[in-house]
PDB file of N, CA and C in Angstrom:
ATOM      1  N   MET A  19     -11.500   8.018  -6.901  1.00 90.00           N
ATOM      2  CA  MET A  19     -10.495   8.127  -5.860  1.00 90.00           C
ATOM      3  C   MET A  19      -9.558   6.924  -5.910  1.00 90.00           C
ATOM      4  N   LEU A  20      -8.276   7.181  -5.794  1.00 95.00           N
ATOM      5  CA  LEU A  20      -7.283   6.109  -5.800  1.00 95.00           C
ATOM      6  C   LEU A  20      -7.469   5.149  -4.633  1.00 95.00           C
ATOM      7  N   TYR A  21      -7.825   5.698  -3.477  1.00 97.00           N
ATOM      8  CA  TYR A  21      -8.010   4.865  -2.289  1.00 97.00           C
ATOM      9  C   TYR A  21      -9.019   3.750  -2.565  1.00 97.00           C
ATOM     10  N   GLU A  22     -10.165   4.101  -3.101  1.00 97.00           N
ATOM     11  CA  GLU A  22     -11.193   3.095  -3.381  1.00 97.00           C
ATOM     12  C   GLU A  22     -10.749   2.116  -4.464  1.00 97.00           C
ATOM     13  N   LYS A  23     -10.080   2.616  -5.486  1.00 96.00           N
ATOM     14  CA  LYS A  23      -9.571   1.729  -6.540  1.00 96.00           C
ATOM     15  C   LYS A  23      -8.569   0.736  -5.972  1.00 96.00           C
ATOM     16  N   MET A  24      -7.682   1.211  -5.076  1.00 94.00           N
ATOM     17  CA  MET A  24      -6.663   0.344  -4.499  1.00 94.00           C
ATOM     18  C   MET A  24      -7.304  -0.811  -3.733  1.00 94.00           C
ATOM     19  N   PHE A  25      -8.227  -0.503  -2.851  1.00 94.00           N
ATOM     20  CA  PHE A  25      -8.793  -1.560  -2.024  1.00 94.00           C
ATOM     21  C   PHE A  25      -9.798  -2.416  -2.771  1.00 94.00           C
ATOM     22  N   SER A  26     -10.408  -1.881  -3.805  1.00 95.00           N
ATOM     23  CA  SER A  26     -11.248  -2.689  -4.676  1.00 95.00           C
ATOM     24  C   SER A  26     -10.388  -3.700  -5.424  1.00 95.00           C
ATOM     25  N   SER A  27      -9.231  -3.248  -5.917  1.00 92.00           N
ATOM     26  CA  SER A  27      -8.345  -4.157  -6.649  1.00 92.00           C
ATOM     27  C   SER A  27      -7.802  -5.258  -5.736  1.00 92.00           C
ATOM     28  N   ILE A  28      -7.521  -4.925  -4.480  1.00 91.00           N
ATOM     29  CA  ILE A  28      -7.044  -5.938  -3.528  1.00 91.00           C
ATOM     30  C   ILE A  28      -8.158  -6.939  -3.240  1.00 91.00           C
ATOM     31  N   LYS A  29      -9.351  -6.438  -2.947  1.00 90.00           N
ATOM     32  CA  LYS A  29     -10.485  -7.314  -2.632  1.00 90.00           C
ATOM     33  C   LYS A  29     -10.785  -8.256  -3.788  1.00 90.00           C
ATOM     34  N   ASN A  30     -10.728  -7.740  -5.017  1.00 92.00           N
ATOM     35  CA  ASN A  30     -11.041  -8.540  -6.199  1.00 92.00           C
ATOM     36  C   ASN A  30      -9.824  -9.239  -6.797  1.00 92.00           C
ATOM     37  N   GLN A  31      -8.676  -9.097  -6.147  1.00 90.00           N
ATOM     38  CA  GLN A  31      -7.417  -9.687  -6.617  1.00 90.00           C
ATOM     39  C   GLN A  31      -7.155  -9.331  -8.076  1.00 90.00           C
ATOM     40  N   ASP A  32      -7.366  -8.061  -8.398  1.00 92.00           N
ATOM     41  CA  ASP A  32      -7.167  -7.532  -9.751  1.00 92.00           C
ATOM     42  C   ASP A  32      -5.764  -6.921  -9.827  1.00 92.00           C
ATOM     43  N   THR A  33      -4.780  -7.735 -10.165  1.00 89.00           N
ATOM     44  CA  THR A  33      -3.389  -7.275 -10.184  1.00 89.00           C
ATOM     45  C   THR A  33      -3.148  -6.197 -11.238  1.00 89.00           C
ATOM     46  N   ASP A  34      -3.844  -6.279 -12.370  1.00 91.00           N
ATOM     47  CA  ASP A  34      -3.666  -5.266 -13.419  1.00 91.00           C
ATOM     48  C   ASP A  34      -4.115  -3.891 -12.932  1.00 91.00           C
ATOM     49  N   LEU A  35      -5.299  -3.823 -12.331  1.00 93.00           N
ATOM     50  CA  LEU A  35      -5.784  -2.550 -11.810  1.00 93.00           C
ATOM     51  C   LEU A  35      -4.830  -2.021 -10.738  1.00 93.00           C
ATOM     52  N   PHE A  36      -4.429  -2.894  -9.825  1.00 92.00           N
ATOM     53  CA  PHE A  36      -3.531  -2.480  -8.743  1.00 92.00           C
ATOM     54  C   PHE A  36      -2.226  -1.918  -9.307  1.00 92.00           C
ATOM     55  N   TRP A  37      -1.600  -2.654 -10.210  1.00 91.00           N
ATOM     56  CA  TRP A  37      -0.316  -2.258 -10.794  1.00 91.00           C
ATOM     57  C   TRP A  37      -0.415  -0.906 -11.488  1.00 91.00           C
ATOM     58  N   ASN A  38      -1.544  -0.657 -12.153  1.00 94.00           N
ATOM     59  CA  ASN A  38      -1.735   0.593 -12.898  1.00 94.00           C
ATOM     60  C   ASN A  38      -2.020   1.804 -12.012  1.00 94.00           C
ATOM     61  N   LEU A  39      -2.193   1.598 -10.728  1.00 95.00           N
ATOM     62  CA  LEU A  39      -2.364   2.725  -9.803  1.00 95.00           C
ATOM     63  C   LEU A  39      -1.036   3.424  -9.526  1.00 95.00           C
ATOM     64  N   PHE A  40       0.072   2.763  -9.880  1.00 94.00           N
ATOM     65  CA  PHE A  40       1.400   3.263  -9.551  1.00 94.00           C
ATOM     66  C   PHE A  40       2.088   3.861 -10.780  1.00 94.00           C
ATOM     67  N   HIS A  41       2.598   5.057 -10.601  1.00 96.00           N
ATOM     68  CA  HIS A  41       3.300   5.794 -11.651  1.00 96.00           C
ATOM     69  C   HIS A  41       4.552   5.021 -12.070  1.00 96.00           C
ATOM     70  N   ASP A  42       4.968   5.167 -13.324  1.00 94.00           N
ATOM     71  CA  ASP A  42       6.191   4.502 -13.779  1.00 94.00           C
ATOM     72  C   ASP A  42       7.417   4.935 -12.969  1.00 94.00           C
ATOM     73  N   ASP A  43       7.387   6.150 -12.401  1.00 95.00           N
ATOM     74  CA  ASP A  43       8.493   6.662 -11.580  1.00 95.00           C
ATOM     75  C   ASP A  43       8.291   6.373 -10.091  1.00 95.00           C
ATOM     76  N   TYR A  44       7.401   5.444  -9.753  1.00 93.00           N
ATOM     77  CA  TYR A  44       7.055   5.115  -8.365  1.00 93.00           C
ATOM     78  C   TYR A  44       8.291   4.766  -7.538  1.00 93.00           C
ATOM     79  N   GLU A  45       8.290   5.284  -6.296  1.00 93.00           N
ATOM     80  CA  GLU A  45       9.343   4.976  -5.326  1.00 93.00           C
ATOM     81  C   GLU A  45       8.698   4.697  -3.977  1.00 93.00           C
ATOM     82  N   PHE A  46       9.148   3.628  -3.322  1.00 91.00           N
ATOM     83  CA  PHE A  46       8.679   3.272  -1.984  1.00 91.00           C
ATOM     84  C   PHE A  46       9.860   3.341  -1.034  1.00 91.00           C
ATOM     85  N   LEU A  47       9.759   4.198  -0.021  1.00 91.00           N
ATOM     86  CA  LEU A  47      10.830   4.358   0.963  1.00 91.00           C
ATOM     87  C   LEU A  47      10.648   3.332   2.070  1.00 91.00           C
ATOM     88  N   ILE A  48      11.673   2.500   2.259  1.00 86.00           N
ATOM     89  CA  ILE A  48      11.674   1.522   3.346  1.00 86.00           C
ATOM     90  C   ILE A  48      12.472   2.129   4.494  1.00 86.00           C
ATOM     91  N   HIS A  49      11.773   2.506   5.554  1.00 84.00           N
ATOM     92  CA  HIS A  49      12.418   3.203   6.666  1.00 84.00           C
ATOM     93  C   HIS A  49      13.457   2.350   7.389  1.00 84.00           C
ATOM     94  N   SER A  50      13.189   1.059   7.541  1.00 81.00           N
ATOM     95  CA  SER A  50      14.085   0.207   8.326  1.00 81.00           C
ATOM     96  C   SER A  50      15.486   0.113   7.727  1.00 81.00           C
ATOM     97  N   THR A  51      15.586   0.259   6.409  1.00 88.00           N
ATOM     98  CA  THR A  51      16.890   0.176   5.755  1.00 88.00           C
ATOM     99  C   THR A  51      17.275   1.472   5.050  1.00 88.00           C
ATOM    100  N   ASN A  52      16.362   2.446   5.082  1.00 89.00           N
ATOM    101  CA  ASN A  52      16.565   3.724   4.389  1.00 89.00           C
ATOM    102  C   ASN A  52      16.885   3.521   2.907  1.00 89.00           C
ATOM    103  N   THR A  53      16.167   2.585   2.305  1.00 90.00           N
ATOM    104  CA  THR A  53      16.341   2.315   0.876  1.00 90.00           C
ATOM    105  C   THR A  53      15.051   2.639   0.134  1.00 90.00           C
ATOM    106  N   ILE A  54      15.184   2.819  -1.152  1.00 92.00           N
ATOM    107  CA  ILE A  54      14.037   3.104  -2.008  1.00 92.00           C
ATOM    108  C   ILE A  54      13.881   1.954  -3.002  1.00 92.00           C
ATOM    109  N   VAL A  55      12.657   1.456  -3.099  1.00 88.00           N
ATOM    110  CA  VAL A  55      12.329   0.428  -4.077  1.00 88.00           C
ATOM    111  C   VAL A  55      11.493   1.094  -5.156  1.00 88.00           C
ATOM    112  N   LYS A  56      11.880   0.898  -6.402  1.00 91.00           N
ATOM    113  CA  LYS A  56      11.178   1.500  -7.539  1.00 91.00           C
ATOM    114  C   LYS A  56      10.214   0.490  -8.151  1.00 91.00           C
ATOM    115  N   LYS A  57       9.273   1.002  -8.917  1.00 89.00           N
ATOM    116  CA  LYS A  57       8.252   0.138  -9.518  1.00 89.00           C
ATOM    117  C   LYS A  57       8.883  -0.986 -10.322  1.00 89.00           C
ATOM    118  N   ASN A  58       9.894  -0.682 -11.104  1.00 87.00           N
ATOM    119  CA  ASN A  58      10.510  -1.718 -11.940  1.00 87.00           C
ATOM    120  C   ASN A  58      11.315  -2.732 -11.128  1.00 87.00           C
ATOM    121  N   GLU A  59      11.465  -2.504  -9.820  1.00 85.00           N
ATOM    122  CA  GLU A  59      12.168  -3.448  -8.950  1.00 85.00           C
ATOM    123  C   GLU A  59      11.196  -4.294  -8.125  1.00 85.00           C
ATOM    124  N   THR A  60       9.909  -4.052  -8.288  1.00 79.00           N
ATOM    125  CA  THR A  60       8.880  -4.757  -7.538  1.00 79.00           C
ATOM    126  C   THR A  60       8.322  -5.869  -8.400  1.00 79.00           C
ATOM    127  N   SER A  61       8.161  -7.044  -7.805  1.00 73.00           N
ATOM    128  CA  SER A  61       7.657  -8.165  -8.584  1.00 73.00           C
ATOM    129  C   SER A  61       6.142  -8.287  -8.433  1.00 73.00           C
ATOM    130  N   ILE A  62       5.543  -8.844  -9.452  1.00 71.00           N
ATOM    131  CA  ILE A  62       4.109  -9.107  -9.413  1.00 71.00           C
ATOM    132  C   ILE A  62       3.800 -10.105  -8.307  1.00 71.00           C
ATOM    133  N   ASN A  63       4.771 -10.966  -7.960  1.00 74.00           N
ATOM    134  CA  ASN A  63       4.561 -11.944  -6.890  1.00 74.00           C
ATOM    135  C   ASN A  63       4.341 -11.266  -5.543  1.00 74.00           C
ATOM    136  N   ARG A  64       5.008 -10.138  -5.315  1.00 77.00           N
ATOM    137  CA  ARG A  64       4.808  -9.401  -4.066  1.00 77.00           C
ATOM    138  C   ARG A  64       3.385  -8.841  -3.998  1.00 77.00           C
ATOM    139  N   ILE A  65       2.878  -8.401  -5.123  1.00 78.00           N
ATOM    140  CA  ILE A  65       1.513  -7.875  -5.180  1.00 78.00           C
ATOM    141  C   ILE A  65       0.509  -9.000  -4.938  1.00 78.00           C
ATOM    142  N   ILE A  66       0.734 -10.147  -5.566  1.00 79.00           N
ATOM    143  CA  ILE A  66      -0.154 -11.290  -5.371  1.00 79.00           C
ATOM    144  C   ILE A  66      -0.139 -11.722  -3.905  1.00 79.00           C
ATOM    145  N   HIS A  67       1.033 -11.687  -3.264  1.00 79.00           N
ATOM    146  CA  HIS A  67       1.148 -12.009  -1.839  1.00 79.00           C
ATOM    147  C   HIS A  67       0.272 -11.071  -1.020  1.00 79.00           C
ATOM    148  N   LEU A  68       0.348  -9.789  -1.305  1.00 77.00           N
ATOM    149  CA  LEU A  68      -0.458  -8.805  -0.589  1.00 77.00           C
ATOM    150  C   LEU A  68      -1.940  -9.123  -0.729  1.00 77.00           C
ATOM    151  N   MET A  69      -2.357  -9.450  -1.933  1.00 79.00           N
ATOM    152  CA  MET A  69      -3.776  -9.657  -2.204  1.00 79.00           C
ATOM    153  C   MET A  69      -4.319 -10.956  -1.627  1.00 79.00           C
ATOM    154  N   THR A  70      -3.486 -11.961  -1.497  1.00 85.00           N
ATOM    155  CA  THR A  70      -3.986 -13.276  -1.108  1.00 85.00           C
ATOM    156  C   THR A  70      -3.626 -13.678   0.318  1.00 85.00           C
ATOM    157  N   GLU A  71      -2.588 -13.109   0.902  1.00 88.00           N
ATOM    158  CA  GLU A  71      -2.128 -13.594   2.201  1.00 88.00           C
ATOM    159  C   GLU A  71      -2.244 -12.597   3.339  1.00 88.00           C
ATOM    160  N   VAL A  72      -2.443 -11.330   3.049  1.00 89.00           N
ATOM    161  CA  VAL A  72      -2.597 -10.331   4.095  1.00 89.00           C
ATOM    162  C   VAL A  72      -4.082 -10.025   4.248  1.00 89.00           C
ATOM    163  N   GLU A  73      -4.591 -10.263   5.438  1.00 92.00           N
ATOM    164  CA  GLU A  73      -5.992  -9.956   5.710  1.00 92.00           C
ATOM    165  C   GLU A  73      -6.094  -8.536   6.256  1.00 92.00           C
ATOM    166  N   ILE A  74      -6.864  -7.715   5.596  1.00 93.00           N
ATOM    167  CA  ILE A  74      -7.065  -6.344   6.058  1.00 93.00           C
ATOM    168  C   ILE A  74      -8.271  -6.345   6.983  1.00 93.00           C
ATOM    169  N   GLU A  75      -7.990  -6.139   8.279  1.00 93.00           N
ATOM    170  CA  GLU A  75      -9.054  -6.164   9.283  1.00 93.00           C
ATOM    171  C   GLU A  75      -9.900  -4.901   9.210  1.00 93.00           C
ATOM    172  N   SER A  76      -9.247  -3.787   9.060  1.00 96.00           N
ATOM    173  CA  SER A  76      -9.971  -2.523   8.951  1.00 96.00           C
ATOM    174  C   SER A  76      -9.123  -1.551   8.146  1.00 96.00           C
ATOM    175  N   ARG A  77      -9.803  -0.577   7.564  1.00 97.00           N
ATOM    176  CA  ARG A  77      -9.102   0.419   6.764  1.00 97.00           C
ATOM    177  C   ARG A  77      -9.895   1.710   6.771  1.00 97.00           C
ATOM    178  N   ARG A  78      -9.184   2.816   6.583  1.00 98.00           N
ATOM    179  CA  ARG A  78      -9.871   4.101   6.464  1.00 98.00           C
ATOM    180  C   ARG A  78      -8.986   5.083   5.722  1.00 98.00           C
ATOM    181  N   CYS A  79      -9.629   5.887   4.913  1.00 98.00           N
ATOM    182  CA  CYS A  79      -8.944   6.959   4.214  1.00 98.00           C
ATOM    183  C   CYS A  79      -8.930   8.165   5.139  1.00 98.00           C
ATOM    184  N   ILE A  80      -7.755   8.674   5.427  1.00 98.00           N
ATOM    185  CA  ILE A  80      -7.646   9.846   6.287  1.00 98.00           C
ATOM    186  C   ILE A  80      -7.774  11.113   5.459  1.00 98.00           C
ATOM    187  N   PHE A  81      -7.116  11.126   4.286  1.00 98.00           N
ATOM    188  CA  PHE A  81      -7.191  12.303   3.418  1.00 98.00           C
ATOM    189  C   PHE A  81      -6.756  11.910   2.015  1.00 98.00           C
ATOM    190  N   GLU A  82      -7.460  12.455   1.028  1.00 98.00           N
ATOM    191  CA  GLU A  82      -7.049  12.260  -0.362  1.00 98.00           C
ATOM    192  C   GLU A  82      -7.455  13.481  -1.174  1.00 98.00           C
ATOM    193  N   ASN A  83      -6.497  13.968  -1.978  1.00 98.00           N
ATOM    194  CA  ASN A  83      -6.796  14.985  -2.990  1.00 98.00           C
ATOM    195  C   ASN A  83      -5.918  14.677  -4.201  1.00 98.00           C
ATOM    196  N   ASP A  84      -5.716  15.626  -5.091  1.00 97.00           N
ATOM    197  CA  ASP A  84      -4.933  15.373  -6.307  1.00 97.00           C
ATOM    198  C   ASP A  84      -3.436  15.260  -6.055  1.00 97.00           C
ATOM    199  N   GLU A  85      -2.986  15.605  -4.843  1.00 98.00           N
ATOM    200  CA  GLU A  85      -1.552  15.620  -4.545  1.00 98.00           C
ATOM    201  C   GLU A  85      -1.109  14.561  -3.552  1.00 98.00           C
ATOM    202  N   ILE A  86      -2.020  14.094  -2.681  1.00 98.00           N
ATOM    203  CA  ILE A  86      -1.607  13.182  -1.614  1.00 98.00           C
ATOM    204  C   ILE A  86      -2.758  12.263  -1.216  1.00 98.00           C
ATOM    205  N   LEU A  87      -2.399  11.059  -0.794  1.00 98.00           N
ATOM    206  CA  LEU A  87      -3.330  10.090  -0.234  1.00 98.00           C
ATOM    207  C   LEU A  87      -2.724   9.591   1.070  1.00 98.00           C
ATOM    208  N   ILE A  88      -3.500   9.669   2.148  1.00 98.00           N
ATOM    209  CA  ILE A  88      -3.061   9.156   3.443  1.00 98.00           C
ATOM    210  C   ILE A  88      -4.139   8.199   3.929  1.00 98.00           C
ATOM    211  N   TYR A  89      -3.723   6.970   4.262  1.00 97.00           N
ATOM    212  CA  TYR A  89      -4.701   5.997   4.742  1.00 97.00           C
ATOM    213  C   TYR A  89      -4.104   5.129   5.845  1.00 97.00           C
ATOM    214  N   HIS A  90      -4.987   4.452   6.577  1.00 98.00           N
ATOM    215  CA  HIS A  90      -4.592   3.612   7.700  1.00 98.00           C
ATOM    216  C   HIS A  90      -5.253   2.250   7.550  1.00 98.00           C
ATOM    217  N   VAL A  91      -4.492   1.191   7.796  1.00 96.00           N
ATOM    218  CA  VAL A  91      -5.050  -0.163   7.787  1.00 96.00           C
ATOM    219  C   VAL A  91      -4.536  -0.931   8.996  1.00 96.00           C
ATOM    220  N   ILE A  92      -5.286  -1.944   9.365  1.00 96.00           N
ATOM    221  CA  ILE A  92      -4.796  -2.954  10.301  1.00 96.00           C
ATOM    222  C   ILE A  92      -4.767  -4.245   9.512  1.00 96.00           C
ATOM    223  N   GLY A  93      -3.581  -4.845   9.447  1.00 94.00           N
ATOM    224  CA  GLY A  93      -3.396  -6.054   8.661  1.00 94.00           C
ATOM    225  C   GLY A  93      -2.964  -7.223   9.519  1.00 94.00           C
ATOM    226  N   SER A  94      -3.461  -8.403   9.171  1.00 94.00           N
ATOM    227  CA  SER A  94      -3.056  -9.655   9.811  1.00 94.00           C
ATOM    228  C   SER A  94      -2.280 -10.470   8.784  1.00 94.00           C
ATOM    229  N   TYR A  95      -1.163 -11.038   9.221  1.00 90.00           N
ATOM    230  CA  TYR A  95      -0.273 -11.771   8.327  1.00 90.00           C
ATOM    231  C   TYR A  95      -0.344 -13.266   8.594  1.00 90.00           C
ATOM    232  N   PRO A  96       0.052 -14.088   7.619  1.00 89.00           N
ATOM    233  CA  PRO A  96      -0.057 -15.537   7.764  1.00 89.00           C
ATOM    234  C   PRO A  96       0.670 -16.105   8.995  1.00 89.00           C
ATOM    235  N   ASP A  97       1.704 -15.416   9.462  1.00 90.00           N
ATOM    236  CA  ASP A  97       2.438 -15.924  10.629  1.00 90.00           C
ATOM    237  C   ASP A  97       1.770 -15.543  11.950  1.00 90.00           C
ATOM    238  N   GLY A  98       0.584 -14.909  11.879  1.00 90.00           N
ATOM    239  CA  GLY A  98      -0.160 -14.555  13.078  1.00 90.00           C
ATOM    240  C   GLY A  98       0.112 -13.160  13.600  1.00 90.00           C
ATOM    241  N   THR A  99       1.078 -12.459  13.027  1.00 93.00           N
ATOM    242  CA  THR A  99       1.358 -11.100  13.478  1.00 93.00           C
ATOM    243  C   THR A  99       0.341 -10.132  12.896  1.00 93.00           C
ATOM    244  N   ARG A 100       0.195  -9.006  13.590  1.00 95.00           N
ATOM    245  CA  ARG A 100      -0.729  -7.953  13.162  1.00 95.00           C
ATOM    246  C   ARG A 100      -0.003  -6.628  13.260  1.00 95.00           C
ATOM    247  N   GLU A 101      -0.340  -5.707  12.340  1.00 95.00           N
ATOM    248  CA  GLU A 101       0.245  -4.371  12.351  1.00 95.00           C
ATOM    249  C   GLU A 101      -0.808  -3.325  12.023  1.00 95.00           C
ATOM    250  N   ALA A 102      -0.637  -2.162  12.640  1.00 96.00           N
ATOM    251  CA  ALA A 102      -1.375  -0.968  12.245  1.00 96.00           C
ATOM    252  C   ALA A 102      -0.423  -0.183  11.352  1.00 96.00           C
ATOM    253  N   VAL A 103      -0.861   0.146  10.144  1.00 95.00           N
ATOM    254  CA  VAL A 103       0.019   0.777   9.159  1.00 95.00           C
ATOM    255  C   VAL A 103      -0.594   2.090   8.677  1.00 95.00           C
ATOM    256  N   LEU A 104       0.178   3.149   8.795  1.00 96.00           N
ATOM    257  CA  LEU A 104      -0.201   4.460   8.281  1.00 96.00           C
ATOM    258  C   LEU A 104       0.635   4.703   7.032  1.00 96.00           C
ATOM    259  N   THR A 105      -0.029   4.986   5.916  1.00 95.00           N
ATOM    260  CA  THR A 105       0.655   5.133   4.635  1.00 95.00           C
ATOM    261  C   THR A 105       0.409   6.521   4.058  1.00 95.00           C
ATOM    262  N   SER A 106       1.486   7.106   3.551  1.00 97.00           N
ATOM    263  CA  SER A 106       1.429   8.402   2.873  1.00 97.00           C
ATOM    264  C   SER A 106       1.893   8.203   1.440  1.00 97.00           C
ATOM    265  N   CYS A 107       1.070   8.657   0.489  1.00 97.00           N
ATOM    266  CA  CYS A 107       1.397   8.524  -0.929  1.00 97.00           C
ATOM    267  C   CYS A 107       1.335   9.900  -1.587  1.00 97.00           C
ATOM    268  N   LEU A 108       2.428  10.332  -2.183  1.00 98.00           N
ATOM    269  CA  LEU A 108       2.392  11.524  -3.021  1.00 98.00           C
ATOM    270  C   LEU A 108       1.917  11.086  -4.399  1.00 98.00           C
ATOM    271  N   LEU A 109       1.084  11.903  -5.030  1.00 98.00           N
ATOM    272  CA  LEU A 109       0.492  11.544  -6.316  1.00 98.00           C
ATOM    273  C   LEU A 109       1.071  12.397  -7.438  1.00 98.00           C
ATOM    274  N   LYS A 110       1.133  11.793  -8.614  1.00 97.00           N
ATOM    275  CA  LYS A 110       1.626  12.475  -9.810  1.00 97.00           C
ATOM    276  C   LYS A 110       0.861  11.905 -10.998  1.00 97.00           C
ATOM    277  N   ASP A 111       0.281  12.783 -11.809  1.00 97.00           N
ATOM    278  CA  ASP A 111      -0.468  12.353 -12.994  1.00 97.00           C
ATOM    279  C   ASP A 111      -1.589  11.377 -12.636  1.00 97.00           C
ATOM    280  N   GLY A 112      -2.197  11.549 -11.461  1.00 96.00           N
ATOM    281  CA  GLY A 112      -3.307  10.700 -11.044  1.00 96.00           C
ATOM    282  C   GLY A 112      -2.913   9.326 -10.553  1.00 96.00           C
ATOM    283  N   GLN A 113      -1.620   9.111 -10.312  1.00 97.00           N
ATOM    284  CA  GLN A 113      -1.133   7.819  -9.841  1.00 97.00           C
ATOM    285  C   GLN A 113      -0.258   8.014  -8.606  1.00 97.00           C
ATOM    286  N   ILE A 114      -0.019   6.901  -7.892  1.00 96.00           N
ATOM    287  CA  ILE A 114       0.855   6.940  -6.723  1.00 96.00           C
ATOM    288  C   ILE A 114       2.294   7.041  -7.209  1.00 96.00           C
ATOM    289  N   TRP A 115       2.993   8.066  -6.723  1.00 97.00           N
ATOM    290  CA  TRP A 115       4.337   8.364  -7.190  1.00 97.00           C
ATOM    291  C   TRP A 115       5.391   8.038  -6.134  1.00 97.00           C
ATOM    292  N   ARG A 116       5.196   8.501  -4.915  1.00 96.00           N
ATOM    293  CA  ARG A 116       6.124   8.225  -3.815  1.00 96.00           C
ATOM    294  C   ARG A 116       5.321   7.778  -2.606  1.00 96.00           C
ATOM    295  N   GLN A 117       5.810   6.743  -1.932  1.00 94.00           N
ATOM    296  CA  GLN A 117       5.061   6.156  -0.826  1.00 94.00           C
ATOM    297  C   GLN A 117       5.988   5.811   0.321  1.00 94.00           C
ATOM    298  N   GLU A 118       5.467   5.961   1.542  1.00 94.00           N
ATOM    299  CA  GLU A 118       6.160   5.472   2.727  1.00 94.00           C
ATOM    300  C   GLU A 118       5.137   5.112   3.782  1.00 94.00           C
ATOM    301  N   ASN A 119       5.513   4.182   4.664  1.00 93.00           N
ATOM    302  CA  ASN A 119       4.617   3.673   5.694  1.00 93.00           C
ATOM    303  C   ASN A 119       5.253   3.860   7.067  1.00 93.00           C
ATOM    304  N   GLY A 120       4.397   3.862   8.055  1.00 92.00           N
ATOM    305  CA  GLY A 120       4.816   3.707   9.436  1.00 92.00           C
ATOM    306  C   GLY A 120       3.987   2.577  10.008  1.00 92.00           C
ATOM    307  N   ALA A 121       4.621   1.573  10.596  1.00 92.00           N
ATOM    308  CA  ALA A 121       3.904   0.401  11.091  1.00 92.00           C
ATOM    309  C   ALA A 121       4.152   0.210  12.584  1.00 92.00           C
ATOM    310  N   THR A 122       3.092  -0.187  13.267  1.00 95.00           N
ATOM    311  CA  THR A 122       3.174  -0.505  14.684  1.00 95.00           C
ATOM    312  C   THR A 122       2.657  -1.921  14.876  1.00 95.00           C
ATOM    313  N   ARG A 123       3.494  -2.760  15.473  1.00 95.00           N
ATOM    314  CA  ARG A 123       3.066  -4.142  15.728  1.00 95.00           C
ATOM    315  C   ARG A 123       1.995  -4.137  16.820  1.00 95.00           C
ATOM    316  N   LEU A 124       0.968  -4.942  16.602  1.00 96.00           N
ATOM    317  CA  LEU A 124      -0.127  -5.081  17.551  1.00 96.00           C
ATOM    318  C   LEU A 124      -0.092  -6.460  18.187  1.00 96.00           C
ATOM    319  N   GLU A 125      -0.762  -6.598  19.312  1.00 87.00           N
ATOM    320  CA  GLU A 125      -0.875  -7.919  19.918  1.00 87.00           C
ATOM    321  C   GLU A 125      -1.714  -8.811  19.021  1.00 87.00           C
ATOM    322  N   ASN A 126      -1.395 -10.094  19.045  1.00 77.00           N
ATOM    323  CA  ASN A 126      -2.151 -11.052  18.240  1.00 77.00           C
ATOM    324  C   ASN A 126      -3.539 -11.220  18.808  1.00 77.00           C
ATOM    325  N   LYS A 127      -4.490 -11.539  17.930  1.00 69.00           N
ATOM    326  CA  LYS A 127      -5.841 -11.853  18.387  1.00 69.00           C
ATOM    327  C   LYS A 127      -5.797 -13.179  19.128  1.00 69.00           C
ATOM    328  N   GLU A 128      -6.595 -13.285  20.120  1.00 61.00           N
ATOM    329  CA  GLU A 128      -6.621 -14.544  20.873  1.00 61.00           C
ATOM    330  C   GLU A 128      -7.949 -15.220  20.706  1.00 61.00           C
TER     331      GLU A 128
END
């Protein structure tokens, strides 16, 4: 399952495994600007940031099959902010092809 591979790669800081989960035609829709970021426009530094600076408090796979992966995480960021993030990934050739998120800011832990 891609879901388990993704979070295993994050936990183990395996950038190669993580990067290979994404199709060469990968597109990420950023809702706030209505722009699409493609795999070749994403830097390895952004992936390393995700793996080393974002703490995943909880996560769960909502649904996964050969066509789609939907999962939910709660993440804490270095600046103290927290978000609940729902992610939808369309799959192609066994890899993540198109992705978009919905995020809700949460109150900080006290």
